[in-house]
Amino acid sequence: MPSAGDALFRALADPTRRRILDLLAERGALSVSQLAAEFPDLVASGISKHLMALRAAKLVSSRRKGRQQVYRLNGRAMAEALAPWLAKYEPYWSAALERLRDLAEGG
């Protein structure tokens, strides 16, 4: 059974989706038309499909504002999906950081 982490990594595998997330992180909530303006080679329906994938992975949320759908980053869901995966690797970088600290301190 796929985990939340699996959905997150599938969504992040696409460079357009990563750029959409970057834009939302840098600028806050944006409409589909505002996002589409950043991708001149894509039509708005293409951006909408990417946003649907990001919503399915719970990386973005949306709300209606007038006639537009406005999207924002869902950082909590991203952190919750990444935390279990990152925890598996934490012992490796912790040991490396301890060795680096020892070297820096002249040990």
Short mmCIF file of N, CA, C and O in Angstrom, two decimals:
data_model
loop_
_atom_site.label_atom_id
_atom_site.label_comp_id
_atom_site.label_asym_id
_atom_site.label_seq_id
_atom_site.Cartn_x
_atom_site.Cartn_y
_atom_site.Cartn_z
N MET A 1 0.85 -1.19 0.00
CA MET A 1 0.00 0.00 0.00
C MET A 1 0.89 1.24 0.00
O MET A 1 1.77 1.37 0.85
N PRO A 2 0.67 2.16 -0.93
CA PRO A 2 1.50 3.37 -0.99
C PRO A 2 1.32 4.23 0.25
O PRO A 2 0.23 4.38 0.78
N SER A 3 2.42 4.82 0.68
CA SER A 3 2.38 5.70 1.85
C SER A 3 2.26 7.15 1.41
O SER A 3 2.37 7.47 0.22
N ALA A 4 2.07 8.03 2.40
CA ALA A 4 2.04 9.47 2.10
C ALA A 4 3.37 9.90 1.51
O ALA A 4 3.42 10.76 0.63
N GLY A 5 4.45 9.28 1.98
CA GLY A 5 5.78 9.59 1.44
C GLY A 5 5.90 9.22 -0.03
O GLY A 5 6.52 9.93 -0.81
N ASP A 6 5.29 8.08 -0.42
CA ASP A 6 5.31 7.67 -1.82
C ASP A 6 4.62 8.70 -2.70
O ASP A 6 5.13 9.08 -3.76
N ALA A 7 3.46 9.17 -2.26
CA ALA A 7 2.73 10.18 -3.03
C ALA A 7 3.53 11.47 -3.11
O ALA A 7 3.58 12.11 -4.17
N LEU A 8 4.18 11.82 -2.02
CA LEU A 8 4.99 13.04 -2.00
C LEU A 8 6.13 12.94 -3.02
O LEU A 8 6.33 13.84 -3.83
N PHE A 9 6.85 11.83 -3.02
CA PHE A 9 7.99 11.69 -3.93
C PHE A 9 7.53 11.58 -5.39
O PHE A 9 8.22 12.10 -6.28
N ARG A 10 6.39 10.95 -5.66
CA ARG A 10 5.86 10.92 -7.03
C ARG A 10 5.55 12.34 -7.49
O ARG A 10 5.86 12.73 -8.61
N ALA A 11 4.93 13.12 -6.62
CA ALA A 11 4.59 14.50 -6.98
C ALA A 11 5.85 15.34 -7.18
O ALA A 11 5.91 16.16 -8.09
N LEU A 12 6.85 15.13 -6.32
CA LEU A 12 8.08 15.93 -6.41
C LEU A 12 8.99 15.51 -7.56
O LEU A 12 9.94 16.22 -7.89
N ALA A 13 8.72 14.37 -8.16
CA ALA A 13 9.57 13.88 -9.25
C ALA A 13 9.49 14.77 -10.49
O ALA A 13 10.40 14.79 -11.31
N ASP A 14 8.42 15.52 -10.62
CA ASP A 14 8.21 16.35 -11.80
C ASP A 14 8.78 17.75 -11.58
O ASP A 14 8.42 18.42 -10.61
N PRO A 15 9.66 18.24 -12.47
CA PRO A 15 10.26 19.56 -12.29
C PRO A 15 9.25 20.71 -12.32
O PRO A 15 9.43 21.71 -11.62
N THR A 16 8.18 20.58 -13.09
CA THR A 16 7.16 21.64 -13.12
C THR A 16 6.47 21.73 -11.76
O THR A 16 6.25 22.83 -11.24
N ARG A 17 6.17 20.59 -11.17
CA ARG A 17 5.54 20.60 -9.85
C ARG A 17 6.46 21.18 -8.79
O ARG A 17 6.01 21.93 -7.91
N ARG A 18 7.73 20.84 -8.88
CA ARG A 18 8.68 21.43 -7.91
C ARG A 18 8.74 22.94 -8.08
O ARG A 18 8.78 23.68 -7.10
N ARG A 19 8.69 23.43 -9.31
CA ARG A 19 8.71 24.87 -9.55
C ARG A 19 7.44 25.53 -9.01
O ARG A 19 7.49 26.62 -8.46
N ILE A 20 6.31 24.87 -9.18
CA ILE A 20 5.06 25.40 -8.63
C ILE A 20 5.18 25.52 -7.11
O ILE A 20 4.81 26.54 -6.53
N LEU A 21 5.71 24.49 -6.47
CA LEU A 21 5.91 24.54 -5.02
C LEU A 21 6.86 25.67 -4.63
O LEU A 21 6.62 26.38 -3.65
N ASP A 22 7.93 25.84 -5.41
CA ASP A 22 8.87 26.94 -5.15
C ASP A 22 8.16 28.29 -5.23
O ASP A 22 8.36 29.16 -4.38
N LEU A 23 7.34 28.47 -6.26
CA LEU A 23 6.62 29.74 -6.42
C LEU A 23 5.68 29.99 -5.26
O LEU A 23 5.59 31.11 -4.74
N LEU A 24 4.97 28.96 -4.82
CA LEU A 24 4.05 29.12 -3.70
C LEU A 24 4.81 29.40 -2.41
O LEU A 24 4.35 30.19 -1.58
N ALA A 25 5.98 28.81 -2.25
CA ALA A 25 6.80 29.06 -1.06
C ALA A 25 7.34 30.49 -1.06
O ALA A 25 7.38 31.15 -0.02
N GLU A 26 7.73 30.97 -2.23
CA GLU A 26 8.31 32.32 -2.34
C GLU A 26 7.26 33.42 -2.28
O GLU A 26 7.50 34.48 -1.70
N ARG A 27 6.11 33.20 -2.89
CA ARG A 27 5.13 34.28 -3.07
C ARG A 27 3.85 34.14 -2.28
O ARG A 27 3.02 35.03 -2.28
N GLY A 28 3.65 32.99 -1.65
CA GLY A 28 2.39 32.77 -0.94
C GLY A 28 1.31 32.27 -1.88
O GLY A 28 1.60 31.73 -2.95
N ALA A 29 0.07 32.45 -1.51
CA ALA A 29 -1.07 31.95 -2.28
C ALA A 29 -1.11 32.57 -3.67
O ALA A 29 -0.94 33.78 -3.82
N LEU A 30 -1.36 31.71 -4.68
CA LEU A 30 -1.44 32.17 -6.07
C LEU A 30 -2.59 31.47 -6.78
O LEU A 30 -2.91 30.32 -6.49
N SER A 31 -3.17 32.17 -7.74
CA SER A 31 -4.24 31.58 -8.56
C SER A 31 -3.62 30.77 -9.70
O SER A 31 -2.42 30.90 -9.99
N VAL A 32 -4.45 29.99 -10.34
CA VAL A 32 -3.99 29.20 -11.49
C VAL A 32 -3.45 30.13 -12.57
O VAL A 32 -2.40 29.87 -13.16
N SER A 33 -4.12 31.24 -12.82
CA SER A 33 -3.66 32.15 -13.87
C SER A 33 -2.31 32.79 -13.50
O SER A 33 -1.46 32.99 -14.36
N GLN A 34 -2.12 33.11 -12.22
CA GLN A 34 -0.83 33.66 -11.79
C GLN A 34 0.28 32.62 -11.96
O GLN A 34 1.38 32.95 -12.40
N LEU A 35 -0.02 31.38 -11.63
CA LEU A 35 0.97 30.32 -11.81
C LEU A 35 1.22 30.07 -13.30
O LEU A 35 2.38 29.93 -13.71
N ALA A 36 0.17 30.05 -14.09
CA ALA A 36 0.31 29.79 -15.52
C ALA A 36 1.18 30.85 -16.19
O ALA A 36 1.91 30.55 -17.14
N ALA A 37 1.14 32.08 -15.70
CA ALA A 37 1.96 33.16 -16.27
C ALA A 37 3.45 32.87 -16.13
O ALA A 37 4.26 33.38 -16.90
N GLU A 38 3.81 32.02 -15.17
CA GLU A 38 5.21 31.66 -14.95
C GLU A 38 5.68 30.53 -15.86
O GLU A 38 6.86 30.19 -15.88
N PHE A 39 4.74 29.91 -16.59
CA PHE A 39 5.05 28.78 -17.46
C PHE A 39 4.50 29.05 -18.86
O PHE A 39 3.47 28.50 -19.24
N PRO A 40 5.18 29.90 -19.62
CA PRO A 40 4.64 30.29 -20.93
C PRO A 40 4.48 29.13 -21.91
O PRO A 40 3.70 29.23 -22.85
N ASP A 41 5.18 28.02 -21.68
CA ASP A 41 5.07 26.88 -22.60
C ASP A 41 3.91 25.95 -22.24
O ASP A 41 3.67 24.98 -22.97
N LEU A 42 3.23 26.22 -21.13
CA LEU A 42 2.11 25.38 -20.71
C LEU A 42 0.81 26.17 -20.74
O LEU A 42 0.80 27.36 -20.45
N VAL A 43 -0.28 25.49 -21.06
CA VAL A 43 -1.60 26.12 -20.99
C VAL A 43 -2.10 26.00 -19.55
O VAL A 43 -1.62 25.16 -18.78
N ALA A 44 -3.09 26.80 -19.20
CA ALA A 44 -3.61 26.79 -17.83
C ALA A 44 -4.14 25.42 -17.43
O ALA A 44 -3.99 25.00 -16.28
N SER A 45 -4.71 24.67 -18.38
CA SER A 45 -5.22 23.33 -18.03
C SER A 45 -4.06 22.39 -17.66
O SER A 45 -4.24 21.50 -16.83
N GLY A 46 -2.90 22.61 -18.25
CA GLY A 46 -1.72 21.82 -17.88
C GLY A 46 -1.29 22.12 -16.46
O GLY A 46 -0.95 21.21 -15.69
N ILE A 47 -1.31 23.39 -16.09
CA ILE A 47 -0.98 23.79 -14.72
C ILE A 47 -2.01 23.19 -13.76
O ILE A 47 -1.66 22.69 -12.69
N SER A 48 -3.28 23.22 -14.15
CA SER A 48 -4.33 22.65 -13.30
C SER A 48 -4.10 21.17 -13.05
O SER A 48 -4.33 20.69 -11.93
N LYS A 49 -3.65 20.44 -14.05
CA LYS A 49 -3.36 19.00 -13.86
C LYS A 49 -2.22 18.81 -12.87
O LYS A 49 -2.27 17.92 -12.02
N HIS A 50 -1.20 19.64 -12.96
CA HIS A 50 -0.10 19.55 -11.99
C HIS A 50 -0.60 19.88 -10.59
O HIS A 50 -0.22 19.22 -9.61
N LEU A 51 -1.47 20.89 -10.49
CA LEU A 51 -2.02 21.26 -9.19
C LEU A 51 -2.90 20.15 -8.62
O LEU A 51 -2.90 19.92 -7.41
N MET A 52 -3.61 19.44 -9.47
CA MET A 52 -4.41 18.30 -9.01
C MET A 52 -3.51 17.23 -8.40
O MET A 52 -3.84 16.64 -7.36
N ALA A 53 -2.38 16.96 -9.04
CA ALA A 53 -1.44 15.97 -8.51
C ALA A 53 -0.87 16.44 -7.18
O ALA A 53 -0.71 15.64 -6.24
N LEU A 54 -0.57 17.72 -7.07
CA LEU A 54 -0.04 18.26 -5.82
C LEU A 54 -1.10 18.23 -4.72
O LEU A 54 -0.79 17.97 -3.55
N ARG A 55 -2.36 18.47 -5.08
CA ARG A 55 -3.44 18.37 -4.09
C ARG A 55 -3.64 16.93 -3.65
O ARG A 55 -3.86 16.67 -2.47
N ALA A 56 -3.55 15.99 -4.59
CA ALA A 56 -3.71 14.57 -4.24
C ALA A 56 -2.63 14.13 -3.26
O ALA A 56 -2.89 13.31 -2.38
N ALA A 57 -1.44 14.70 -3.39
CA ALA A 57 -0.34 14.39 -2.47
C ALA A 57 -0.41 15.25 -1.21
O ALA A 57 0.45 15.14 -0.34
N LYS A 58 -1.43 16.09 -1.13
CA LYS A 58 -1.66 17.00 0.01
C LYS A 58 -0.53 18.02 0.20
O LYS A 58 -0.31 18.50 1.30
N LEU A 59 0.17 18.34 -0.88
CA LEU A 59 1.25 19.32 -0.80
C LEU A 59 0.75 20.75 -0.95
O LEU A 59 1.43 21.69 -0.55
N VAL A 60 -0.43 20.91 -1.55
CA VAL A 60 -1.05 22.22 -1.66
C VAL A 60 -2.52 22.10 -1.25
O VAL A 60 -3.10 21.01 -1.30
N SER A 61 -3.08 23.20 -0.85
CA SER A 61 -4.51 23.27 -0.59
C SER A 61 -5.06 24.41 -1.44
O SER A 61 -4.30 25.25 -1.92
N SER A 62 -6.38 24.40 -1.61
CA SER A 62 -6.97 25.44 -2.45
C SER A 62 -8.24 25.96 -1.80
O SER A 62 -8.85 25.29 -0.96
N ARG A 63 -8.59 27.16 -2.21
CA ARG A 63 -9.86 27.76 -1.80
C ARG A 63 -10.34 28.61 -2.96
O ARG A 63 -9.55 29.09 -3.76
N ARG A 64 -11.63 28.78 -3.01
CA ARG A 64 -12.21 29.60 -4.06
C ARG A 64 -12.22 31.05 -3.60
O ARG A 64 -12.56 31.35 -2.48
N LYS A 65 -11.77 31.93 -4.49
CA LYS A 65 -11.79 33.37 -4.23
C LYS A 65 -12.45 34.01 -5.46
O LYS A 65 -11.81 34.18 -6.49
N GLY A 66 -13.73 34.31 -5.31
CA GLY A 66 -14.47 34.80 -6.47
C GLY A 66 -14.58 33.70 -7.51
O GLY A 66 -14.99 32.59 -7.21
N ARG A 67 -14.13 33.99 -8.70
CA ARG A 67 -14.17 33.01 -9.79
C ARG A 67 -12.88 32.22 -9.92
O ARG A 67 -12.77 31.35 -10.78
N GLN A 68 -11.92 32.52 -9.07
CA GLN A 68 -10.62 31.86 -9.18
C GLN A 68 -10.38 30.88 -8.05
O GLN A 68 -10.89 31.05 -6.94
N GLN A 69 -9.60 29.87 -8.36
CA GLN A 69 -9.13 28.92 -7.37
C GLN A 69 -7.73 29.39 -6.95
O GLN A 69 -6.87 29.62 -7.81
N VAL A 70 -7.50 29.55 -5.66
CA VAL A 70 -6.22 30.04 -5.15
C VAL A 70 -5.55 28.90 -4.39
O VAL A 70 -6.19 28.24 -3.56
N TYR A 71 -4.28 28.70 -4.69
CA TYR A 71 -3.53 27.59 -4.10
C TYR A 71 -2.48 28.12 -3.14
O TYR A 71 -1.89 29.16 -3.35
N ARG A 72 -2.25 27.33 -2.09
CA ARG A 72 -1.18 27.66 -1.15
C ARG A 72 -0.46 26.37 -0.76
O ARG A 72 -1.02 25.29 -0.83
N LEU A 73 0.76 26.53 -0.35
CA LEU A 73 1.61 25.42 0.08
C LEU A 73 1.07 24.84 1.38
O LEU A 73 0.64 25.57 2.27
N ASN A 74 1.11 23.53 1.51
CA ASN A 74 0.72 22.85 2.74
C ASN A 74 1.99 22.27 3.37
O ASN A 74 2.30 21.09 3.22
N GLY A 75 2.74 23.12 4.03
CA GLY A 75 4.03 22.73 4.60
C GLY A 75 3.92 21.65 5.66
O GLY A 75 4.78 20.79 5.77
N ARG A 76 2.84 21.68 6.43
CA ARG A 76 2.66 20.67 7.49
C ARG A 76 2.58 19.27 6.89
O ARG A 76 3.22 18.34 7.36
N ALA A 77 1.79 19.11 5.83
CA ALA A 77 1.65 17.80 5.20
C ALA A 77 2.98 17.34 4.61
O ALA A 77 3.32 16.16 4.67
N MET A 78 3.74 18.29 4.04
CA MET A 78 5.04 17.95 3.49
C MET A 78 5.97 17.44 4.59
O MET A 78 6.62 16.41 4.45
N ALA A 79 5.99 18.16 5.70
CA ALA A 79 6.85 17.76 6.82
C ALA A 79 6.43 16.41 7.38
O ALA A 79 7.28 15.56 7.68
N GLU A 80 5.12 16.19 7.52
CA GLU A 80 4.63 14.93 8.06
C GLU A 80 4.95 13.75 7.14
O GLU A 80 5.24 12.66 7.61
N ALA A 81 4.89 13.97 5.83
CA ALA A 81 5.19 12.90 4.89
C ALA A 81 6.69 12.61 4.82
O ALA A 81 7.10 11.47 4.67
N LEU A 82 7.50 13.65 4.95
CA LEU A 82 8.95 13.47 4.87
C LEU A 82 9.57 12.95 6.16
O LEU A 82 10.59 12.25 6.12
N ALA A 83 9.00 13.28 7.30
CA ALA A 83 9.61 12.95 8.59
C ALA A 83 9.95 11.47 8.75
O ALA A 83 11.08 11.14 9.13
N PRO A 84 9.03 10.54 8.47
CA PRO A 84 9.39 9.13 8.66
C PRO A 84 10.52 8.67 7.74
O PRO A 84 11.38 7.89 8.13
N TRP A 85 10.52 9.18 6.51
CA TRP A 85 11.56 8.81 5.56
C TRP A 85 12.91 9.36 6.01
O TRP A 85 13.92 8.66 6.00
N LEU A 86 12.94 10.62 6.40
CA LEU A 86 14.18 11.24 6.85
C LEU A 86 14.71 10.60 8.13
O LEU A 86 15.92 10.49 8.31
N ALA A 87 13.81 10.16 9.01
CA ALA A 87 14.23 9.56 10.27
C ALA A 87 15.08 8.31 10.06
O ALA A 87 15.99 8.04 10.85
N LYS A 88 14.83 7.59 8.97
CA LYS A 88 15.63 6.39 8.68
C LYS A 88 17.09 6.72 8.41
O LYS A 88 17.96 5.91 8.65
N TYR A 89 17.34 7.91 7.90
CA TYR A 89 18.69 8.29 7.49
C TYR A 89 19.40 9.19 8.50
O TYR A 89 20.60 9.43 8.38
N GLU A 90 18.67 9.64 9.49
CA GLU A 90 19.23 10.54 10.50
C GLU A 90 20.47 9.97 11.18
O GLU A 90 21.46 10.70 11.37
N PRO A 91 20.52 8.67 11.53
CA PRO A 91 21.74 8.14 12.17
C PRO A 91 23.00 8.31 11.31
O PRO A 91 24.08 8.51 11.84
N TYR A 92 22.84 8.26 10.01
CA TYR A 92 24.01 8.37 9.12
C TYR A 92 24.59 9.78 9.14
O TYR A 92 25.78 9.96 9.22
N TRP A 93 23.73 10.79 9.04
CA TRP A 93 24.28 12.13 9.03
C TRP A 93 24.64 12.59 10.43
O TRP A 93 25.54 13.40 10.60
N SER A 94 23.99 12.06 11.46
CA SER A 94 24.36 12.42 12.83
C SER A 94 25.79 11.97 13.13
O SER A 94 26.58 12.73 13.69
N ALA A 95 26.11 10.74 12.74
CA ALA A 95 27.47 10.23 12.96
C ALA A 95 28.48 11.06 12.18
O ALA A 95 29.56 11.38 12.70
N ALA A 96 28.16 11.40 10.94
CA ALA A 96 29.08 12.19 10.12
C ALA A 96 29.27 13.58 10.72
O ALA A 96 30.39 14.11 10.75
N LEU A 97 28.21 14.18 11.22
CA LEU A 97 28.33 15.50 11.84
C LEU A 97 29.14 15.44 13.13
O LEU A 97 29.91 16.36 13.43
N GLU A 98 29.00 14.37 13.88
CA GLU A 98 29.80 14.22 15.09
C GLU A 98 31.28 14.09 14.75
O GLU A 98 32.13 14.70 15.41
N ARG A 99 31.60 13.32 13.71
CA ARG A 99 32.99 13.19 13.27
C ARG A 99 33.54 14.53 12.80
O ARG A 99 34.68 14.90 13.11
N LEU A 100 32.74 15.29 12.07
CA LEU A 100 33.15 16.60 11.60
C LEU A 100 33.40 17.53 12.76
O LEU A 100 34.40 18.27 12.79
N ARG A 101 32.52 17.52 13.75
CA ARG A 101 32.70 18.34 14.94
C ARG A 101 34.01 17.98 15.65
O ARG A 101 34.79 18.84 16.02
N ASP A 102 34.27 16.68 15.79
CA ASP A 102 35.50 16.24 16.43
C ASP A 102 36.74 16.73 15.68
O ASP A 102 37.70 17.19 16.29
N LEU A 103 36.70 16.66 14.35
CA LEU A 103 37.80 17.14 13.53
C LEU A 103 37.97 18.64 13.68
O LEU A 103 39.10 19.15 13.78
N ALA A 104 36.85 19.37 13.67
CA ALA A 104 36.91 20.83 13.77
C ALA A 104 37.44 21.26 15.14
O ALA A 104 38.10 22.31 15.25
N GLU A 105 37.18 20.48 16.16
CA GLU A 105 37.64 20.81 17.49
C GLU A 105 39.06 20.30 17.75
O GLU A 105 39.55 20.42 18.87
N GLY A 106 39.66 19.76 16.71
CA GLY A 106 41.06 19.32 16.83
C GLY A 106 41.24 17.91 17.36
O GLY A 106 42.32 17.53 17.76
N GLY A 107 40.16 17.13 17.30
CA GLY A 107 40.22 15.76 17.83
C GLY A 107 40.63 14.81 16.84
O GLY A 107 41.19 14.14 16.29
#
